[in-house]
Amino acid sequence: MPLISYREALNQAMTEEMERDDRVFIMGEEVAQYDGAYKVSQGMLKKFGARRVIDTPISEEGFAGIGIGAAMAGLRPVIEFMTFSFSLVAIDQIVNNAANMRYMSGGQFAVPIVFRGSSGMAGCLAATHSHRLEAWYAHIPGLTVMMPATPADAKGMLKSAIRSDDPVIFMEHEVLYPERGEVPAGEHLVPIGKADIKRPGSDVTLITYSRSLKTTLAAATQLADEGISAEVIDLRTIRPLDLDTLLHSIIKTHRAVIIEEDWPYCGVGAGIADRVTQRVFDELDAPIRRVATKDAPVPYNRALEDSMLPSVPRIVAAVHDVVYR
Amino acid sequence: MPTEVTMPKLSPTMESGVIAQWLVKVGDTIKEGDVLADIETDKATMQMKSYDDGIIVHIDHPAGDEVALGQRVMVLAKKGEDPKQVAAGLGLGGGQAAAPSKAGGDEVKPAVAASGSTGATTSGNGQQEQEVAEPPFEAHGDRLKASPLARKMAESSQLDLNRIRGTGPGGRIIRRDIEAYLSGSPVQAPAPVPAATAAETATPPASTPAQAPVIRPATPPAPAAPTAPVARPTAAAVPLAAQRIPHSRMRKTIAQRMLQAKQTAPEIHVTVEIRVDKMVAIREDLNRQLAAENIKLSLGDFVTKAVAIALRRHPGLNASYEPDAIVRHREINIGIAVALDEGLIVPVLHRADTLGLAEIRRQSEALAVAARSKQLTTEQLTGSTFTISNLGMFGIHQFDAILNLPEVGILAVAAAERRPVVEGDKLVPGTVLAVTLTADHRAVDGAMAADFVRTIKRLLEEPAMMLL
């Protein structure tokens, strides 16, 4: 299998889907002439022309709304936010129009749109540009929220997202763009709503997604040295949640730790812990623990920022707690 | 001097009580009359009220503990006393010894293991970074702590969690403690580090279905209905474990009293069949007239009425047998056995001989409702002089009841059946009800017993006689 970057895998996904379906187009700030702020759309203007690769002014609410209108009219837009931190100015369009149009129109309008772009704490972006908004969007009925952690998933998930007939929030992670991995050439689809066991284990279930997968896998390696066998599950889709995969793992391990780059209060892990506890309370040998970003604005200082993130020592400590060692 | 609150006598026969539920916690300020706890006695669940004012500084027993009468259950700091100082004074073990230890029976569990584990403590992982910066949340009392999985494993292996030492944070019983207990080698605390392979790959005992939960995550786990098997094994080879239901207070009481009756009282049984056609007709007639008042008389109500009248005429049956005398009661108080899911209970219809049929119905119904909702008062549970047990609603043809000592008689009432009856020389359809008196022959001789049931038969065959 070809070894390509997460960035190239996303480019492949969009290119293949645009070749496959003329209704698919990409729109956003710097996506065309500049080849994308993070070079995800590299070469696409040249390949598909200005009709399907469209630069916009700095106006997220405007082009999010244009995209929704285009989707209602039958096109399949891919709207790029330079970062999801900027989607906050477009959130009314996303929540009130994209997520609710099918419901409010009594099924007359579908909104097959993908909002994609970078997100997360990527180093020295400071408080306002480091947002992780997965919990915000995953809160909304009507939205699908996907967050790939590997190049192969990035490609397969984005292709599925573009083919979805409902709005998808597709959050990439800025620090993952240069990550390289094996990616199947050509048609490769990862189903929406299916988590992936990235490392099998038997003593504790580690649930994570996006960039925290790397940290979690590193923690699992260290735990293995201590004789603790950790199963690592990559959620991939945040909403709808693949609860079955989680429950199958937890009734085997009886313990779970959730690792997320988001803040703890009302985070994705809180929702997961609740649903797991409701279903398999009697299988738990310990409270579900969460390792999240510290509950404070994200500082500019790199060392301080690093200190807030889920880290291998923090994950290992949480696992020690739940396995009582 | 702090106040020591002890287990009160909440029923005339209780020797100990189980704390069903604490309604207060350490630190609460309480006033005289406040309800402190629900106590399961041998008869019913009763409220334990405070006779004192003060601040709770210590609770001796968690919910679920059985405590002998008079044994201390909590300590109150009085007005003017510093709760902290009082609590500190207790910590040295003097308080426990000072409490009167009038343990009523050998079933009474010892006070919670005095292992020095007082309440919640911080996690044992002091060297680790605390993920949550908040201070530990102090739980009250010495509640037994066990993980949900440990509880499930203990239940399916029929283990008493009280006998297992928890090695988790704050003494929590966790899976490894159950496994260690089952394998006979308790985990060594503190900070045990069992080899991962040993702890995790140890072959679970066959009787531990918890190890292989049959769960289809697409559907919620089946609720463990008390009467249904807990898990449904998929393979036929898996042995089906029997369900073990620890005795409730009520079950213990029933067992003890039934055995006592059979062991001490030489019983005789006399059965009589009663033509109740007239009574059935009168009942229908009365019920039509009482419909507006929403009263529906049952055949049982007529039997109750007849028994009350018969007892007035046969005082030898309204009596108790005591070692040196037979005590004939002036009051005619009829105990009516009520079946509950968890056993049976006998609330009392006081002065039944003074009640009309409608009032018998009203009071019987109120007693049954109170019995089912466990709201019977001590008054409603005591003082019966004769008991009626009615299984007519199950279509029973005839049965014998066991004496409710020290009463000397109990009447077993079967179902009224339509059947062929000889009338003169003819065979006619009729409605027949069989009643059987069980009498204590120490106090009641056969002729007395027979005479009594003959009176009942006459009253029920000619219900107008009851008007006299």
Coordinates of C-alpha atoms in Angstrom, one line a residue, chain A:
Chain A
M1 CA 0.0 0.0 0.0
P2 CA 1.2 3.5 -0.8
L3 CA 2.7 5.4 2.2
I4 CA 1.2 8.9 2.0
S5 CA 0.4 11.7 4.4
Y6 CA -2.9 12.5 6.1
R7 CA -3.0 15.7 4.1
E8 CA -2.5 13.8 0.8
A9 CA -5.1 11.2 1.9
L10 CA -7.7 14.0 2.3
N11 CA -6.7 15.4 -1.1
Q12 CA -7.1 12.0 -2.6
A13 CA -10.6 11.6 -1.1
M14 CA -11.8 14.9 -2.4
T15 CA -10.2 14.4 -5.8
E16 CA -11.7 10.9 -6.2
E17 CA -15.1 12.0 -5.2
M18 CA -15.0 15.1 -7.5
E19 CA -14.0 12.8 -10.3
R20 CA -16.8 10.4 -9.4
D21 CA -19.6 13.0 -9.0
D22 CA -19.8 16.3 -10.8
R23 CA -22.1 17.7 -8.1
V24 CA -19.2 17.7 -5.6
F25 CA -17.3 21.0 -5.3
I26 CA -15.0 22.6 -2.7
M27 CA -15.3 26.1 -1.4
G28 CA -13.5 28.1 1.3
E29 CA -10.8 30.6 2.2
E30 CA -7.6 30.0 0.1
V31 CA -8.7 26.7 -1.2
A32 CA -8.1 27.5 -4.8
Q33 CA -5.3 29.9 -5.8
Y34 CA -3.2 29.3 -2.7
D35 CA -3.8 25.5 -2.8
G36 CA -5.3 25.5 0.7
A37 CA -4.0 27.1 3.9
Y38 CA -2.8 23.7 4.9
K39 CA -2.3 22.5 1.3
V40 CA -5.1 20.0 1.6
S41 CA -6.5 21.1 -1.8
Q42 CA -3.1 21.2 -3.5
G43 CA -3.5 21.1 -7.3
M44 CA -7.2 20.9 -7.3
L45 CA -7.9 24.2 -8.9
K46 CA -5.6 23.2 -11.7
K47 CA -7.3 19.9 -12.1
F48 CA -11.0 20.9 -11.7
G49 CA -11.0 24.6 -12.5
A50 CA -12.6 27.6 -10.8
R51 CA -16.1 26.3 -11.3
R52 CA -15.6 23.6 -8.7
V53 CA -12.7 24.9 -6.5
I54 CA -13.9 28.3 -5.2
D55 CA -12.1 30.9 -3.2
T56 CA -14.2 32.9 -0.8
P57 CA -13.7 36.1 1.2
I58 CA -13.2 35.9 4.9
S59 CA -16.9 35.4 5.6
E60 CA -17.5 32.0 7.2
E61 CA -21.2 32.6 7.9
G62 CA -21.7 33.7 4.3
F63 CA -20.0 30.7 2.6
A64 CA -21.4 28.2 5.1
G65 CA -24.9 29.5 4.2
I66 CA -24.1 29.5 0.4
G67 CA -23.0 25.9 0.8
I68 CA -26.2 24.9 2.6
G69 CA -28.2 26.5 -0.1
A70 CA -26.3 24.7 -2.8
A71 CA -26.8 21.4 -1.0
M72 CA -30.5 22.1 -0.7
A73 CA -30.5 22.8 -4.5
G74 CA -28.9 19.4 -5.2
L75 CA -25.2 20.0 -5.1
R76 CA -22.7 18.3 -2.7
P77 CA -20.5 21.0 -1.4
V78 CA -17.4 20.5 0.7
I79 CA -16.9 23.6 2.7
E80 CA -13.4 24.2 4.2
F81 CA -13.0 26.1 7.4
M82 CA -9.4 27.2 7.6
T83 CA -9.8 26.0 11.2
F84 CA -12.9 25.0 13.0
S85 CA -12.2 27.8 15.5
F86 CA -13.6 30.1 12.8
S87 CA -16.7 28.0 12.4
L88 CA -18.0 29.7 15.5
V89 CA -19.1 32.7 13.4
A90 CA -21.0 30.3 11.1
I91 CA -22.5 28.1 13.8
D92 CA -26.0 29.6 13.3
Q93 CA -25.9 28.4 9.7
I94 CA -24.6 25.0 10.7
V95 CA -26.9 24.3 13.7
N96 CA -30.1 26.0 12.6
N97 CA -30.0 25.5 8.9
A98 CA -27.8 22.5 8.0
A99 CA -28.7 20.3 11.0
N100 CA -32.4 21.1 11.1
M101 CA -33.4 21.7 7.4
R102 CA -34.5 18.1 6.8
Y103 CA -36.6 18.1 10.0
M104 CA -38.0 21.6 9.6
S105 CA -39.0 21.1 5.9
G106 CA -40.7 17.9 6.7
G107 CA -38.2 15.9 4.7
Q108 CA -38.5 18.1 1.6
F109 CA -34.9 19.2 1.7
A110 CA -31.8 17.2 2.4
V111 CA -28.5 19.0 3.1
P112 CA -25.7 16.8 1.8
I113 CA -22.8 19.0 2.8
V114 CA -19.4 18.4 4.4
F115 CA -17.9 21.1 6.7
R116 CA -14.2 20.2 7.0
G117 CA -11.0 21.8 8.2
S118 CA -8.3 21.7 10.8
S119 CA -9.0 21.8 14.5
G120 CA -7.4 21.3 17.9
M121 CA -4.4 22.4 19.9
A122 CA -1.6 22.6 17.4
G123 CA 1.0 24.6 19.2
C124 CA 1.2 28.3 19.9
L125 CA -2.2 29.0 18.4
A126 CA -3.4 30.4 21.7
A127 CA -6.8 30.5 23.2
T128 CA -9.0 31.6 20.3
H129 CA -7.5 29.4 17.6
S130 CA -7.1 26.1 19.5
H131 CA -10.7 25.2 19.8
R132 CA -11.9 21.6 19.9
L133 CA -15.6 21.9 19.1
E134 CA -16.5 18.2 18.7
A135 CA -18.7 18.3 21.8
W136 CA -20.5 21.4 20.6
Y137 CA -21.4 19.8 17.2
A138 CA -21.9 16.2 18.5
H139 CA -24.5 17.7 20.8
I140 CA -26.8 18.5 17.8
P141 CA -29.3 16.0 16.5
G142 CA -29.0 16.2 12.7
L143 CA -25.3 16.4 12.5
T144 CA -22.7 13.7 11.9
V145 CA -19.3 14.4 13.5
M146 CA -16.2 12.6 12.2
M147 CA -12.6 12.9 13.3
P148 CA -10.0 10.8 11.6
A149 CA -6.8 9.9 13.4
T150 CA -4.9 8.2 10.6
P151 CA -4.2 8.8 6.9
A152 CA -6.1 5.7 5.8
D153 CA -9.2 6.7 7.9
A154 CA -8.9 10.3 6.7
K155 CA -9.4 9.1 3.1
G156 CA -12.0 6.5 3.8
M157 CA -14.0 8.7 6.2
L158 CA -14.0 11.8 4.0
K159 CA -15.2 9.8 1.0
S160 CA -18.1 8.4 3.1
A161 CA -18.8 11.9 4.4
I162 CA -19.0 13.4 0.9
R163 CA -21.5 10.6 0.0
S164 CA -23.6 11.2 3.0
D165 CA -27.0 12.8 2.3
D166 CA -26.9 14.7 5.6
P167 CA -24.5 17.3 6.9
V168 CA -21.2 16.1 8.2
I169 CA -18.8 18.0 10.5
F170 CA -15.4 16.6 9.5
M171 CA -12.7 17.7 11.9
E172 CA -9.1 17.2 10.9
H173 CA -6.2 17.8 13.2
E174 CA -3.6 20.3 12.3
V175 CA -0.7 18.3 13.8
L176 CA -1.8 15.2 11.9
Y177 CA -1.5 16.7 8.4
P178 CA 2.1 15.6 7.9
E179 CA 1.6 12.2 9.5
R180 CA 2.3 9.4 7.0
G181 CA 0.7 6.0 6.9
E182 CA -0.4 3.3 4.5
V183 CA -3.5 4.3 2.5
P184 CA -5.3 2.0 0.1
A185 CA -5.2 3.4 -3.4
G186 CA -8.5 4.0 -5.2
E187 CA -11.9 3.2 -3.7
H188 CA -11.6 3.0 0.1
L189 CA -14.6 3.7 2.3
V190 CA -14.8 3.8 6.1
P191 CA -18.4 3.6 7.2
I192 CA -19.9 6.4 9.2
G193 CA -20.6 5.4 12.9
K194 CA -18.0 2.6 13.1
A195 CA -15.2 2.7 15.7
D196 CA -12.0 0.9 15.1
I197 CA -9.9 -1.2 17.5
K198 CA -6.5 0.1 16.9
R199 CA -4.8 -2.2 19.4
P200 CA -6.5 -5.2 21.0
G201 CA -6.1 -5.8 24.7
S202 CA -7.8 -7.4 27.7
D203 CA -7.2 -5.4 30.9
V204 CA -8.6 -2.0 30.1
T205 CA -10.4 -0.2 27.3
L206 CA -8.9 3.1 26.2
I207 CA -11.4 5.1 24.2
T208 CA -10.0 8.0 22.1
Y209 CA -10.2 9.8 18.8
S210 CA -8.2 12.1 16.5
R211 CA -4.8 13.2 17.6
S212 CA -5.0 11.7 21.1
L213 CA -4.9 8.2 19.4
K214 CA -1.1 8.6 19.0
T215 CA -0.6 9.5 22.7
T216 CA -2.9 6.7 23.7
L217 CA -1.1 4.1 21.6
A218 CA 2.2 5.3 23.2
A219 CA 0.6 4.9 26.6
A220 CA -0.6 1.4 25.7
T221 CA 2.9 0.4 24.7
Q222 CA 4.2 1.6 28.0
L223 CA 1.5 -0.2 29.9
A224 CA 2.3 -3.4 28.0
D225 CA 5.8 -3.2 29.5
E226 CA 4.2 -3.2 32.9
G227 CA 2.1 -6.2 32.0
I228 CA -1.2 -4.3 31.5
S229 CA -2.9 -5.2 28.3
A230 CA -4.8 -2.1 27.0
E231 CA -7.3 -2.2 24.2
V232 CA -7.3 1.0 22.2
I233 CA -10.5 2.1 20.4
D234 CA -10.5 4.9 17.9
L235 CA -14.0 6.3 17.8
R236 CA -13.5 7.9 14.3
T237 CA -17.2 9.0 14.3
I238 CA -18.2 11.0 17.4
R239 CA -21.8 11.1 16.4
P240 CA -23.5 8.7 15.9
L241 CA -21.5 6.9 18.6
D242 CA -20.5 3.2 18.0
L243 CA -21.6 2.1 21.4
D244 CA -21.6 -1.6 20.4
T245 CA -17.9 -1.7 19.9
L246 CA -17.3 0.0 23.2
L247 CA -19.6 -2.3 25.1
H248 CA -18.1 -5.4 23.6
S249 CA -14.7 -4.3 24.7
I250 CA -15.8 -3.1 28.2
I251 CA -17.6 -6.3 29.1
K252 CA -14.3 -8.0 28.3
T253 CA -12.0 -5.6 30.2
H254 CA -14.4 -4.3 32.9
R255 CA -12.6 -0.9 32.9
A256 CA -12.5 2.1 30.7
V257 CA -10.5 5.3 30.4
I258 CA -11.5 7.9 27.9
I259 CA -8.8 10.2 26.4
E260 CA -9.9 13.4 24.7
E261 CA -8.1 16.6 23.7
D262 CA -11.2 18.6 24.7
W263 CA -12.0 20.1 28.0
P264 CA -13.5 17.8 30.5
Y265 CA -16.8 19.4 31.6
C266 CA -19.7 18.3 29.3
G267 CA -17.1 16.8 26.9
V268 CA -17.6 13.9 24.5
G269 CA -16.1 11.6 27.2
A270 CA -18.8 12.6 29.7
G271 CA -21.5 11.6 27.2
I272 CA -19.8 8.3 26.5
A273 CA -19.2 7.5 30.2
D274 CA -22.9 8.1 30.8
R275 CA -24.1 5.8 28.0
V276 CA -21.7 3.0 28.9
T277 CA -22.7 3.2 32.6
Q278 CA -26.4 3.0 31.7
R279 CA -25.8 -0.1 29.7
V280 CA -23.2 -2.2 31.5
F281 CA -23.0 -0.8 35.0
D282 CA -22.7 -4.3 36.4
E283 CA -19.6 -5.0 34.2
L284 CA -17.6 -2.2 35.6
D285 CA -14.9 -3.0 38.2
A286 CA -14.0 0.7 38.5
P287 CA -15.4 4.1 37.8
I288 CA -14.8 5.2 34.2
R289 CA -11.9 7.7 34.2
R290 CA -11.3 10.5 31.7
V291 CA -8.1 12.1 30.7
A292 CA -8.9 15.4 29.1
T293 CA -7.3 18.8 28.5
K294 CA -7.0 20.8 31.6
D295 CA -10.0 23.0 32.2
A296 CA -8.6 26.5 31.3
P297 CA -8.2 28.7 28.2
V298 CA -5.4 27.4 26.0
P299 CA -2.2 29.4 26.6
Y300 CA 0.1 30.6 23.8
N301 CA 3.2 29.3 25.7
R302 CA 4.1 26.0 24.2
A303 CA 5.3 24.4 27.4
L304 CA 2.1 25.4 29.2
E305 CA 0.0 24.2 26.3
D306 CA 1.7 20.8 26.4
S307 CA 1.1 20.6 30.1
M308 CA -2.6 20.7 29.5
L309 CA -2.9 18.0 27.0
P310 CA -3.5 14.3 27.7
S311 CA -0.1 12.8 28.1
V312 CA 1.3 9.4 28.4
P313 CA 2.0 9.8 32.1
R314 CA -1.5 11.1 32.7
I315 CA -3.1 8.2 30.7
V316 CA -0.9 5.6 32.5
A317 CA -1.9 7.1 35.9
A318 CA -5.6 6.9 35.0
V319 CA -5.2 3.3 33.9
H320 CA -3.4 2.5 37.2
D321 CA -6.4 3.9 39.0
V322 CA -8.9 1.7 37.2
V323 CA -6.9 -1.5 37.3
Y324 CA -6.1 -0.8 40.9
R325 CA -2.3 -1.1 40.5

